[in-house]
Tab-separated table of C-alpha atoms in Angstrom:
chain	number	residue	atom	x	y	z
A	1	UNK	CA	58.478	-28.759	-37.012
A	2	UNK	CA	60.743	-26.619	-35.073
A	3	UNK	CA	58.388	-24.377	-32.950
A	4	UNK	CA	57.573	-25.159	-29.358
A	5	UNK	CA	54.076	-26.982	-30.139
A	6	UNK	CA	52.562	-30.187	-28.983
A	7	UNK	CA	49.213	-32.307	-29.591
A	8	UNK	CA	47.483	-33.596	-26.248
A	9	UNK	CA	44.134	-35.853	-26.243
A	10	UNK	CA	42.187	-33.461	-23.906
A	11	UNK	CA	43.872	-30.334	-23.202
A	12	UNK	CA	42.098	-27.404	-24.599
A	13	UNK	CA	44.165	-26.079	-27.740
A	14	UNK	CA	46.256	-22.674	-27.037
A	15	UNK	CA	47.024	-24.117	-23.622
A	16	UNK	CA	50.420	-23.663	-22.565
A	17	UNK	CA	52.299	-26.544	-21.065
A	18	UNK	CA	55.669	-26.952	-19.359
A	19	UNK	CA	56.820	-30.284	-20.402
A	20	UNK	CA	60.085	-31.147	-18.054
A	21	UNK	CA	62.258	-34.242	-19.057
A	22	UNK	CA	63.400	-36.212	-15.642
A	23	UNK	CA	66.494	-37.806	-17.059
A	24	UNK	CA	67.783	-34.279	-17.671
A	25	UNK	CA	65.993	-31.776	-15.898
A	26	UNK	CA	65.722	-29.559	-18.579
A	27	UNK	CA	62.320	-27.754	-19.786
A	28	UNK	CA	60.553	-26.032	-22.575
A	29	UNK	CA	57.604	-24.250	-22.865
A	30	UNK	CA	54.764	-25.307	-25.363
A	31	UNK	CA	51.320	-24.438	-27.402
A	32	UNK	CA	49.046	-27.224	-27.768
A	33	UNK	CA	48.409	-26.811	-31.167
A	34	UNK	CA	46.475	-30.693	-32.290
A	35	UNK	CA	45.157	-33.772	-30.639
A	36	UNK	CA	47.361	-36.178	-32.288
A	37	UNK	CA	47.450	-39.821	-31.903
A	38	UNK	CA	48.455	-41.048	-28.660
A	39	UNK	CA	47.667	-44.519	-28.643
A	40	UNK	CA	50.439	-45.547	-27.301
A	41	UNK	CA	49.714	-46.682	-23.390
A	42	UNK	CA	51.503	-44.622	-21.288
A	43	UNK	CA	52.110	-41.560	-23.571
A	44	UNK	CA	50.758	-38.439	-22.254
A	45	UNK	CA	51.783	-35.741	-25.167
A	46	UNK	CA	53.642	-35.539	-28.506
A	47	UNK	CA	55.786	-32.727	-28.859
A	48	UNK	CA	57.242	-31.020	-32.020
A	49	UNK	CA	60.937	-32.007	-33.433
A	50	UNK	CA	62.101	-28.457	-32.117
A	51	UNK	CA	60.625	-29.299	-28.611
A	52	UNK	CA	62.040	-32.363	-28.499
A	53	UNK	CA	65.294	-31.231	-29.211
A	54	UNK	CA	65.462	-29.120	-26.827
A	55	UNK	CA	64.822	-31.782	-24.105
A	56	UNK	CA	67.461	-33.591	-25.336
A	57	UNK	CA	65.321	-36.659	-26.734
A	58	UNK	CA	65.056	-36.884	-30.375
A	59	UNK	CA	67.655	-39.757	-29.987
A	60	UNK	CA	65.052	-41.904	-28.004
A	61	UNK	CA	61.888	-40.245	-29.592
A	62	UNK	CA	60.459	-41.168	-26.150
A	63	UNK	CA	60.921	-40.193	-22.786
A	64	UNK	CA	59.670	-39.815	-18.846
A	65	UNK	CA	58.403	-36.337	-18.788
A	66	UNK	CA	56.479	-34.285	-16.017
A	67	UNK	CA	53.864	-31.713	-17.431
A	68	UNK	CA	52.694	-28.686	-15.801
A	69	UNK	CA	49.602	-26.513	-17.421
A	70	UNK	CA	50.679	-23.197	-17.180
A	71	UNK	CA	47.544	-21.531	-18.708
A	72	UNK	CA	44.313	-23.008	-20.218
A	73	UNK	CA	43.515	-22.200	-23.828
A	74	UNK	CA	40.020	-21.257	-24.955
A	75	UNK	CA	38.924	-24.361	-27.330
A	76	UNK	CA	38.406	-28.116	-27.564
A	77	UNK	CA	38.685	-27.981	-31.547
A	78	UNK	CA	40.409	-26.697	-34.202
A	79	UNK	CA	38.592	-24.264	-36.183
């Protein structure tokens, strides 16, 4: 709940990911850890509590963000 993980539809998990809010500027550093269950239209990643707390949007639960893959992890699927 409070580490800096996140689930993504495609990115290969172990990536690391950069996740920058634009109301706020600020920026955290994640794993991608599941695929989750982004149905939503327009969401592009679902972070962890702790992650989200430290961009400042638990309030909202959602927010603009821009995402930058830092490094590539080595699988598609959990195992």
């Amino acid at each position: 709940m409070y580490a800096m993980t996140a689930c993504h539809p495609t990115l290969p998990f172990g990536s690391l990911v950069r996740v920058v809010n634009r109301r706020n500027h600020r920026s955290v550093v994640v794993r991608i850890t599941d695929r989750g269950d982004l149905v939503h239209e327009g969401r592009v990643i679902d972070l962890s509590y702790g992650a989200a707390d430290k961009l400042g949007m638990t309030w909202a639960g959602i927010a603009r963000v821009d995402l930058e893959v830092l490094s590539l992890g080595g699988t598609h699927s959990q195992q």
